[in-house]
Amino acid sequence: MDLAGLGFALLHRFRARHDPRDLDEAVDVLRSAVPAAAPGFERLACRSDLCVALFARYQTRDTRGDLDEAAGIARTVSPADAPAGVLLNFAHLLDERARTAGVLDDLDLAVDLVRRSVAATETPRPPVERPHGYLRLLADGIFDDGAVRREPTLAEVLHLLGAYLRRRFAWTNVLADVDEAIEVARRLVAMTGGEAGHTRALATLSFTLKSRWLEARREPDLDEAVATGRRALAGNPEDPGLAVALSDTLKHRFDHHRAGHDLDEAIELGRRADGDRAPEAFGNLSALLRARFDRDRDPADLDEAIGLGRRAVEAGRDDAFDQPARQYALARALLA
């Protein structure tokens, strides 16, 4: 058995038995495989395999050094002619470090690697000829042990590119990123087949249009976000997340135009999602009822808004990034 095959076998056994010694040995073996590999794709694949093993150990033990080593490898590779899946491995590692350590340069490189992955997916190429395939990452860790040779589809890679662009836009507020993310979302709407994929693409487009409107105040974006959100909800009327998303978009349009029918529709949608019992659903409906109280001064709306605000705070985790916003919204309702 070659070094890569031994490393894969050790990772298999680690996943079955959770013996940390197998994971440590897999990292050591795959690290040794890199200099022993032939230059070109084989060495690049070995470096990718090592990064996946390091990432698995980072996830298991929260060992920052493993993530730093893997990200360091990802930053130095030459991605020319690499398969899309290998490029995505490196992108996932860099994105993880960008999110956990606040390294914007890592996110910039991750975006570039996913763009290259889009190009690689659009260019027909023969399947990877490697006895064990290669390890593959998703955001939540190892998902493909090499036995499945399928490369990511164009839709999968575009979804990831859009997510990275939206994340960078939220970080930097550079409109070029959200502009590109919208074009990516439009491609996905045009190409996705099946109800679930098409609904997801519509929901993503609606959210991204709303994000650009919030930053640039381009009015057609808000109207299209509402229309696209309605199409998404029509594709899956029972999804509370889609109802909350459309409800929030309608509230933004109400805040902008003060059209009462937008607020009424938003509240109706918020009530549909209330059974989800998620803090987002409670908080959304609370904000809507507070807005109607400000307009109509009906004490029943304020009482219900306060009750829902309390439920949102109770349902939210204390360490959640948006928990302070829920607490602040409740305090404002109590002081109204």
mmCIF file of C-alpha atoms in Angstrom:
data_model
loop_
_atom_site.group_PDB
_atom_site.id
_atom_site.type_symbol
_atom_site.label_atom_id
_atom_site.label_comp_id
_atom_site.label_asym_id
_atom_site.label_seq_id
_atom_site.Cartn_x
_atom_site.Cartn_y
_atom_site.Cartn_z
ATOM 1 C CA MET A 1 0.000 0.000 0.000
ATOM 2 C CA ASP A 2 1.382 3.429 -0.930
ATOM 3 C CA LEU A 3 1.575 6.289 1.563
ATOM 4 C CA ALA A 4 -1.607 7.981 0.359
ATOM 5 C CA GLY A 5 -3.523 4.711 0.569
ATOM 6 C CA LEU A 6 -2.227 4.107 4.098
ATOM 7 C CA GLY A 7 -3.256 7.609 5.124
ATOM 8 C CA PHE A 8 -6.750 7.058 3.738
ATOM 9 C CA ALA A 9 -7.037 3.709 5.569
ATOM 10 C CA LEU A 10 -6.031 5.332 8.855
ATOM 11 C CA LEU A 11 -8.627 8.057 8.383
ATOM 12 C CA HIS A 12 -11.258 5.398 7.651
ATOM 13 C CA ARG A 13 -10.378 3.623 10.874
ATOM 14 C CA PHE A 14 -10.385 6.864 12.832
ATOM 15 C CA ARG A 15 -13.893 7.641 11.624
ATOM 16 C CA ALA A 16 -15.027 4.152 12.683
ATOM 17 C CA ARG A 17 -13.242 3.903 16.054
ATOM 18 C CA HIS A 18 -12.407 7.509 16.979
ATOM 19 C CA ASP A 19 -8.930 6.516 18.143
ATOM 20 C CA PRO A 20 -6.884 9.763 18.071
ATOM 21 C CA ARG A 21 -3.708 7.793 17.369
ATOM 22 C CA ASP A 22 -5.079 6.860 13.945
ATOM 23 C CA LEU A 23 -5.692 10.510 13.131
ATOM 24 C CA ASP A 24 -2.201 11.522 14.257
ATOM 25 C CA GLU A 25 -0.630 8.739 12.208
ATOM 26 C CA ALA A 26 -2.738 9.661 9.168
ATOM 27 C CA VAL A 27 -1.433 13.232 9.352
ATOM 28 C CA ASP A 28 2.167 12.011 9.654
ATOM 29 C CA VAL A 29 1.802 9.534 6.784
ATOM 30 C CA LEU A 30 0.132 12.030 4.455
ATOM 31 C CA ARG A 31 2.762 14.634 5.317
ATOM 32 C CA SER A 32 5.436 12.114 4.276
ATOM 33 C CA ALA A 33 3.555 11.407 1.044
ATOM 34 C CA VAL A 34 3.972 14.980 -0.234
ATOM 35 C CA PRO A 35 7.739 14.997 -0.959
ATOM 36 C CA ALA A 36 7.559 11.392 -2.194
ATOM 37 C CA ALA A 37 4.902 12.211 -4.799
ATOM 38 C CA ALA A 38 5.665 12.910 -8.441
ATOM 39 C CA PRO A 39 5.665 16.624 -9.289
ATOM 40 C CA GLY A 40 2.485 18.009 -10.792
ATOM 41 C CA PHE A 41 -1.023 16.843 -10.026
ATOM 42 C CA GLU A 42 0.027 13.930 -7.788
ATOM 43 C CA ARG A 43 1.967 16.190 -5.450
ATOM 44 C CA LEU A 44 -0.844 18.751 -5.460
ATOM 45 C CA ALA A 45 -3.336 15.996 -4.601
ATOM 46 C CA CYS A 46 -1.098 14.795 -1.766
ATOM 47 C CA ARG A 47 -0.912 18.305 -0.356
ATOM 48 C CA SER A 48 -4.687 18.519 -0.577
ATOM 49 C CA ASP A 49 -5.047 15.167 1.219
ATOM 50 C CA LEU A 50 -2.729 16.383 3.982
ATOM 51 C CA CYS A 51 -4.794 19.545 4.357
ATOM 52 C CA VAL A 52 -7.975 17.497 4.739
ATOM 53 C CA ALA A 53 -6.377 15.349 7.459
ATOM 54 C CA LEU A 54 -5.107 18.443 9.264
ATOM 55 C CA PHE A 55 -8.567 19.968 9.044
ATOM 56 C CA ALA A 56 -10.108 16.789 10.484
ATOM 57 C CA ARG A 57 -7.729 17.006 13.443
ATOM 58 C CA TYR A 58 -8.453 20.700 13.856
ATOM 59 C CA GLN A 59 -12.177 19.970 14.007
ATOM 60 C CA THR A 60 -11.695 17.092 16.427
ATOM 61 C CA ARG A 61 -9.398 18.873 18.887
ATOM 62 C CA ASP A 62 -9.701 22.566 18.015
ATOM 63 C CA THR A 63 -5.943 22.652 17.436
ATOM 64 C CA ARG A 64 -5.302 26.003 15.804
ATOM 65 C CA GLY A 65 -1.842 24.977 14.636
ATOM 66 C CA ASP A 66 -3.362 22.350 12.339
ATOM 67 C CA LEU A 67 -5.635 24.915 10.691
ATOM 68 C CA ASP A 68 -2.739 27.345 10.302
ATOM 69 C CA GLU A 69 -0.560 24.651 8.715
ATOM 70 C CA ALA A 70 -3.321 23.632 6.302
ATOM 71 C CA ALA A 71 -4.097 27.245 5.391
ATOM 72 C CA GLY A 72 -0.390 27.897 4.888
ATOM 73 C CA ILE A 73 -0.239 25.031 2.394
ATOM 74 C CA ALA A 74 -3.352 26.318 0.644
ATOM 75 C CA ARG A 75 -1.799 29.776 0.288
ATOM 76 C CA THR A 76 1.293 28.430 -1.489
ATOM 77 C CA VAL A 77 -0.169 25.982 -4.002
ATOM 78 C CA SER A 78 -0.221 26.616 -7.722
ATOM 79 C CA PRO A 79 -3.784 25.807 -8.796
ATOM 80 C CA ALA A 80 -3.145 25.554 -12.537
ATOM 81 C CA ASP A 81 -5.079 22.646 -14.075
ATOM 82 C CA ALA A 82 -6.241 21.365 -10.671
ATOM 83 C CA PRO A 83 -9.625 19.606 -10.451
ATOM 84 C CA ALA A 84 -12.463 21.646 -9.021
ATOM 85 C CA GLY A 85 -12.681 19.486 -5.901
ATOM 86 C CA VAL A 86 -9.024 20.046 -4.993
ATOM 87 C CA LEU A 87 -9.416 23.794 -5.448
ATOM 88 C CA LEU A 88 -12.480 23.736 -3.193
ATOM 89 C CA ASN A 89 -10.544 21.869 -0.499
ATOM 90 C CA PHE A 90 -8.048 24.718 -0.302
ATOM 91 C CA ALA A 91 -10.835 27.307 -0.462
ATOM 92 C CA HIS A 92 -12.705 25.719 2.462
ATOM 93 C CA LEU A 93 -9.570 25.792 4.612
ATOM 94 C CA LEU A 94 -8.882 29.430 3.865
ATOM 95 C CA ASP A 95 -12.501 30.384 4.470
ATOM 96 C CA GLU A 96 -12.451 28.632 7.845
ATOM 97 C CA ARG A 97 -9.389 30.575 8.936
ATOM 98 C CA ALA A 98 -10.852 33.810 7.584
ATOM 99 C CA ARG A 99 -13.972 33.302 9.697
ATOM 100 C CA THR A 100 -12.229 32.131 12.871
ATOM 101 C CA ALA A 101 -9.195 34.430 12.812
ATOM 102 C CA GLY A 102 -10.475 37.437 10.878
ATOM 103 C CA VAL A 103 -7.907 37.127 8.073
ATOM 104 C CA LEU A 104 -9.435 38.925 5.088
ATOM 105 C CA ASP A 105 -6.558 37.917 2.800
ATOM 106 C CA ASP A 106 -7.549 34.284 3.318
ATOM 107 C CA LEU A 107 -11.112 35.006 2.207
ATOM 108 C CA ASP A 108 -9.804 36.895 -0.830
ATOM 109 C CA LEU A 109 -7.766 33.868 -1.878
ATOM 110 C CA ALA A 110 -10.686 31.522 -1.152
ATOM 111 C CA VAL A 111 -12.891 33.566 -3.498
ATOM 112 C CA ASP A 112 -10.215 33.387 -6.194
ATOM 113 C CA LEU A 113 -9.900 29.609 -5.794
ATOM 114 C CA VAL A 114 -13.665 29.117 -6.088
ATOM 115 C CA ARG A 115 -13.709 31.275 -9.218
ATOM 116 C CA ARG A 116 -10.998 28.995 -10.636
ATOM 117 C CA SER A 117 -13.111 26.027 -9.592
ATOM 118 C CA VAL A 118 -16.039 27.434 -11.595
ATOM 119 C CA ALA A 119 -13.769 27.675 -14.634
ATOM 120 C CA ALA A 120 -12.487 24.124 -14.059
ATOM 121 C CA THR A 121 -16.049 22.812 -13.791
ATOM 122 C CA GLU A 122 -17.076 24.548 -17.008
ATOM 123 C CA THR A 123 -14.150 22.984 -18.902
ATOM 124 C CA PRO A 124 -14.644 19.277 -19.693
ATOM 125 C CA ARG A 125 -11.724 17.200 -18.471
ATOM 126 C CA PRO A 126 -11.039 13.488 -17.981
ATOM 127 C CA PRO A 127 -11.690 12.006 -14.531
ATOM 128 C CA VAL A 128 -8.878 12.007 -12.000
ATOM 129 C CA GLU A 129 -6.687 8.942 -12.503
ATOM 130 C CA ARG A 130 -5.543 8.088 -8.996
ATOM 131 C CA PRO A 131 -5.858 4.712 -7.249
ATOM 132 C CA HIS A 132 -7.555 6.161 -4.170
ATOM 133 C CA GLY A 133 -9.135 9.252 -5.661
ATOM 134 C CA TYR A 134 -8.557 12.154 -3.286
ATOM 135 C CA LEU A 135 -10.049 13.358 -0.047
ATOM 136 C CA ARG A 136 -12.741 16.003 -0.255
ATOM 137 C CA LEU A 137 -13.978 18.636 2.160
ATOM 138 C CA LEU A 138 -17.234 20.350 2.788
ATOM 139 C CA ALA A 139 -17.595 23.127 5.303
ATOM 140 C CA ASP A 140 -18.390 20.509 7.962
ATOM 141 C CA GLY A 141 -15.405 18.231 7.309
ATOM 142 C CA ILE A 142 -14.599 15.095 5.332
ATOM 143 C CA PHE A 143 -17.525 14.053 3.171
ATOM 144 C CA ASP A 144 -15.908 11.997 0.418
ATOM 145 C CA ASP A 145 -13.228 9.449 1.188
ATOM 146 C CA GLY A 146 -11.982 9.143 -2.371
ATOM 147 C CA ALA A 147 -14.155 6.216 -3.397
ATOM 148 C CA VAL A 148 -16.600 8.501 -5.189
ATOM 149 C CA ARG A 149 -14.897 10.101 -8.174
ATOM 150 C CA ARG A 150 -17.619 12.645 -8.946
ATOM 151 C CA GLU A 151 -16.377 16.186 -9.227
ATOM 152 C CA PRO A 152 -18.555 19.022 -7.883
ATOM 153 C CA THR A 153 -21.280 20.167 -10.248
ATOM 154 C CA LEU A 154 -21.324 23.688 -11.633
ATOM 155 C CA ALA A 155 -24.395 24.494 -9.517
ATOM 156 C CA GLU A 156 -22.615 23.353 -6.342
ATOM 157 C CA VAL A 157 -19.570 25.481 -7.091
ATOM 158 C CA LEU A 158 -21.676 28.521 -7.981
ATOM 159 C CA HIS A 159 -23.584 28.204 -4.701
ATOM 160 C CA LEU A 160 -20.267 28.287 -2.862
ATOM 161 C CA LEU A 161 -18.962 31.238 -4.875
ATOM 162 C CA GLY A 162 -22.109 33.196 -4.104
ATOM 163 C CA ALA A 163 -21.800 32.394 -0.391
ATOM 164 C CA TYR A 164 -18.173 33.540 -0.257
ATOM 165 C CA LEU A 165 -18.963 36.744 -2.144
ATOM 166 C CA ARG A 166 -21.850 37.538 0.202
ATOM 167 C CA ARG A 167 -19.626 36.872 3.198
ATOM 168 C CA ARG A 168 -16.947 39.198 1.873
ATOM 169 C CA PHE A 169 -19.531 41.854 1.064
ATOM 170 C CA ALA A 170 -20.820 41.682 4.646
ATOM 171 C CA TRP A 171 -17.218 42.173 5.783
ATOM 172 C CA THR A 172 -16.121 44.972 3.446
ATOM 173 C CA ASN A 173 -19.317 46.494 1.930
ATOM 174 C CA VAL A 174 -17.654 46.520 -1.487
ATOM 175 C CA LEU A 175 -20.555 46.624 -3.939
ATOM 176 C CA ALA A 176 -18.655 44.728 -6.626
ATOM 177 C CA ASP A 177 -18.962 41.587 -4.498
ATOM 178 C CA VAL A 178 -22.722 41.794 -4.076
ATOM 179 C CA ASP A 179 -23.080 42.701 -7.769
ATOM 180 C CA GLU A 180 -21.201 39.524 -8.697
ATOM 181 C CA ALA A 181 -23.152 37.499 -6.129
ATOM 182 C CA ILE A 182 -26.406 38.638 -7.736
ATOM 183 C CA GLU A 183 -25.199 37.574 -11.177
ATOM 184 C CA VAL A 184 -24.166 34.200 -9.739
ATOM 185 C CA ALA A 185 -27.616 33.836 -8.157
ATOM 186 C CA ARG A 186 -29.293 34.683 -11.474
ATOM 187 C CA ARG A 187 -27.245 31.959 -13.175
ATOM 188 C CA LEU A 188 -28.394 29.475 -10.569
ATOM 189 C CA VAL A 189 -32.044 30.439 -11.000
ATOM 190 C CA ALA A 190 -31.703 29.941 -14.751
ATOM 191 C CA MET A 191 -29.922 26.594 -14.540
ATOM 192 C CA THR A 192 -31.286 24.774 -11.490
ATOM 193 C CA GLY A 193 -33.621 21.892 -12.091
ATOM 194 C CA GLY A 194 -35.985 20.316 -9.597
ATOM 195 C CA GLU A 195 -38.216 22.157 -7.180
ATOM 196 C CA ALA A 196 -35.824 22.187 -4.213
ATOM 197 C CA GLY A 197 -32.841 23.501 -6.150
ATOM 198 C CA HIS A 198 -34.865 26.162 -7.933
ATOM 199 C CA THR A 199 -36.528 27.321 -4.713
ATOM 200 C CA ARG A 200 -33.158 27.592 -2.994
ATOM 201 C CA ALA A 201 -31.763 29.605 -5.898
ATOM 202 C CA LEU A 202 -34.728 31.994 -5.830
ATOM 203 C CA ALA A 203 -34.394 32.468 -2.067
ATOM 204 C CA THR A 204 -30.689 33.204 -2.450
ATOM 205 C CA LEU A 205 -31.349 35.743 -5.199
ATOM 206 C CA SER A 206 -34.014 37.464 -3.090
ATOM 207 C CA PHE A 207 -31.693 37.692 -0.074
ATOM 208 C CA THR A 208 -28.798 39.012 -2.152
ATOM 209 C CA LEU A 209 -30.944 41.660 -3.842
ATOM 210 C CA LYS A 210 -32.147 42.781 -0.409
ATOM 211 C CA SER A 211 -28.528 42.976 0.770
ATOM 212 C CA ARG A 212 -27.640 45.279 -2.115
ATOM 213 C CA TRP A 213 -30.695 47.426 -1.503
ATOM 214 C CA LEU A 214 -29.749 47.882 2.144
ATOM 215 C CA GLU A 215 -26.330 49.172 1.102
ATOM 216 C CA ALA A 216 -27.030 51.012 -2.177
ATOM 217 C CA ARG A 217 -30.770 51.811 -1.925
ATOM 218 C CA ARG A 218 -31.458 50.849 -5.541
ATOM 219 C CA GLU A 219 -35.241 50.701 -5.465
ATOM 220 C CA PRO A 220 -35.691 48.083 -8.211
ATOM 221 C CA ASP A 221 -33.617 45.708 -6.076
ATOM 222 C CA LEU A 222 -36.147 45.858 -3.238
ATOM 223 C CA ASP A 223 -39.126 45.245 -5.520
ATOM 224 C CA GLU A 224 -37.363 42.346 -7.229
ATOM 225 C CA ALA A 225 -36.352 40.925 -3.845
ATOM 226 C CA VAL A 226 -40.021 40.863 -2.823
ATOM 227 C CA ALA A 227 -41.157 39.326 -6.113
ATOM 228 C CA THR A 228 -38.404 36.707 -6.050
ATOM 229 C CA GLY A 229 -39.092 35.902 -2.408
ATOM 230 C CA ARG A 230 -42.741 35.291 -3.294
ATOM 231 C CA ARG A 231 -41.684 32.892 -6.043
ATOM 232 C CA ALA A 232 -39.409 31.062 -3.613
ATOM 233 C CA LEU A 233 -42.181 30.707 -1.026
ATOM 234 C CA ALA A 234 -44.604 29.517 -3.702
ATOM 235 C CA GLY A 235 -42.146 26.714 -4.425
ATOM 236 C CA ASN A 236 -42.235 25.544 -0.801
ATOM 237 C CA PRO A 237 -45.145 27.157 1.078
ATOM 238 C CA GLU A 238 -44.494 25.136 4.251
ATOM 239 C CA ASP A 239 -40.925 26.389 4.756
ATOM 240 C CA PRO A 240 -40.970 28.798 7.732
ATOM 241 C CA GLY A 241 -37.540 30.160 6.832
ATOM 242 C CA LEU A 242 -38.806 31.338 3.453
ATOM 243 C CA ALA A 243 -41.842 32.933 5.113
ATOM 244 C CA VAL A 244 -39.632 34.800 7.608
ATOM 245 C CA ALA A 245 -37.295 35.949 4.831
ATOM 246 C CA LEU A 246 -40.126 37.332 2.691
ATOM 247 C CA SER A 247 -41.761 38.886 5.746
ATOM 248 C CA ASP A 248 -38.523 40.717 6.583
ATOM 249 C CA THR A 249 -38.158 41.953 3.000
ATOM 250 C CA LEU A 250 -41.719 43.273 3.020
ATOM 251 C CA LYS A 251 -41.043 45.091 6.293
ATOM 252 C CA HIS A 252 -38.063 46.822 4.681
ATOM 253 C CA ARG A 253 -40.335 47.935 1.847
ATOM 254 C CA PHE A 254 -42.947 49.121 4.336
ATOM 255 C CA ASP A 255 -40.283 51.107 6.206
ATOM 256 C CA HIS A 256 -39.274 52.695 2.902
ATOM 257 C CA HIS A 257 -42.675 53.368 1.296
ATOM 258 C CA ARG A 258 -45.026 53.174 4.307
ATOM 259 C CA ALA A 259 -47.503 51.115 2.270
ATOM 260 C CA GLY A 260 -49.823 49.460 4.778
ATOM 261 C CA HIS A 261 -50.470 46.396 2.632
ATOM 262 C CA ASP A 262 -46.779 45.462 2.824
ATOM 263 C CA LEU A 263 -46.893 45.473 6.623
ATOM 264 C CA ASP A 264 -50.158 43.513 6.668
ATOM 265 C CA GLU A 265 -48.724 40.854 4.366
ATOM 266 C CA ALA A 266 -45.516 40.736 6.397
ATOM 267 C CA ILE A 267 -47.465 40.114 9.615
ATOM 268 C CA GLU A 268 -49.537 37.393 7.961
ATOM 269 C CA LEU A 269 -46.342 35.668 6.825
ATOM 270 C CA GLY A 270 -44.788 36.148 10.243
ATOM 271 C CA ARG A 271 -47.723 34.373 11.862
ATOM 272 C CA ARG A 272 -47.343 31.487 9.407
ATOM 273 C CA ALA A 273 -43.737 31.059 10.521
ATOM 274 C CA ASP A 274 -44.458 31.511 14.242
ATOM 275 C CA GLY A 275 -44.951 27.773 14.737
ATOM 276 C CA ASP A 276 -41.303 27.214 13.841
ATOM 277 C CA ARG A 277 -40.418 28.280 17.417
ATOM 278 C CA ALA A 278 -37.073 29.635 16.244
ATOM 279 C CA PRO A 279 -35.816 32.886 17.795
ATOM 280 C CA GLU A 280 -35.684 34.431 14.320
ATOM 281 C CA ALA A 281 -39.394 33.743 13.774
ATOM 282 C CA PHE A 282 -40.392 35.168 17.162
ATOM 283 C CA GLY A 283 -38.162 38.205 16.744
ATOM 284 C CA ASN A 284 -39.406 38.884 13.227
ATOM 285 C CA LEU A 285 -43.080 38.839 14.215
ATOM 286 C CA SER A 286 -42.352 40.912 17.318
ATOM 287 C CA ALA A 287 -40.712 43.621 15.187
ATOM 288 C CA LEU A 288 -43.636 43.617 12.767
ATOM 289 C CA LEU A 289 -46.224 44.004 15.503
ATOM 290 C CA ARG A 290 -44.163 46.756 17.086
ATOM 291 C CA ALA A 291 -44.186 48.555 13.717
ATOM 292 C CA ARG A 292 -47.968 48.223 13.508
ATOM 293 C CA PHE A 293 -48.300 49.531 17.069
ATOM 294 C CA ASP A 294 -46.243 52.574 16.086
ATOM 295 C CA ARG A 295 -48.676 53.137 13.217
ATOM 296 C CA ASP A 296 -52.038 52.284 14.820
ATOM 297 C CA ARG A 297 -51.316 52.595 18.578
ATOM 298 C CA ASP A 298 -53.262 49.424 19.348
ATOM 299 C CA PRO A 299 -52.077 48.213 22.808
ATOM 300 C CA ALA A 300 -52.814 44.596 21.856
ATOM 301 C CA ASP A 301 -50.087 44.750 19.206
ATOM 302 C CA LEU A 302 -47.563 46.061 21.737
ATOM 303 C CA ASP A 303 -48.502 43.402 24.298
ATOM 304 C CA GLU A 304 -48.062 40.654 21.705
ATOM 305 C CA ALA A 305 -44.806 42.190 20.459
ATOM 306 C CA ILE A 306 -43.397 42.167 24.006
ATOM 307 C CA GLY A 307 -44.482 38.570 24.567
ATOM 308 C CA LEU A 308 -42.881 37.453 21.320
ATOM 309 C CA GLY A 309 -39.757 39.456 22.083
ATOM 310 C CA ARG A 310 -39.407 37.607 25.378
ATOM 311 C CA ARG A 311 -39.842 34.273 23.601
ATOM 312 C CA ALA A 312 -37.192 35.275 21.058
ATOM 313 C CA VAL A 313 -34.699 36.054 23.842
ATOM 314 C CA GLU A 314 -35.562 32.833 25.688
ATOM 315 C CA ALA A 315 -35.193 30.732 22.523
ATOM 316 C CA GLY A 316 -31.894 32.350 21.489
ATOM 317 C CA ARG A 317 -28.518 31.168 22.724
ATOM 318 C CA ASP A 318 -26.673 33.567 25.002
ATOM 319 C CA ASP A 319 -23.543 33.237 22.851
ATOM 320 C CA ALA A 320 -25.366 33.774 19.522
ATOM 321 C CA PHE A 321 -24.081 36.761 17.569
ATOM 322 C CA ASP A 322 -27.593 38.213 17.212
ATOM 323 C CA GLN A 323 -28.756 37.651 20.808
ATOM 324 C CA PRO A 324 -27.849 41.233 21.863
ATOM 325 C CA ALA A 325 -30.038 42.554 19.033
ATOM 326 C CA ARG A 326 -32.982 40.504 20.325
ATOM 327 C CA GLN A 327 -32.412 41.799 23.849
ATOM 328 C CA TYR A 328 -32.216 45.375 22.597
ATOM 329 C CA ALA A 329 -35.432 44.985 20.573
ATOM 330 C CA LEU A 330 -37.227 43.654 23.656
ATOM 331 C CA ALA A 331 -35.983 46.554 25.768
ATOM 332 C CA ARG A 332 -37.236 49.066 23.192
ATOM 333 C CA ALA A 333 -40.650 47.401 23.098
ATOM 334 C CA LEU A 334 -40.882 47.501 26.895
ATOM 335 C CA LEU A 335 -40.078 51.214 26.861
ATOM 336 C CA ALA A 336 -42.596 52.047 24.101
#
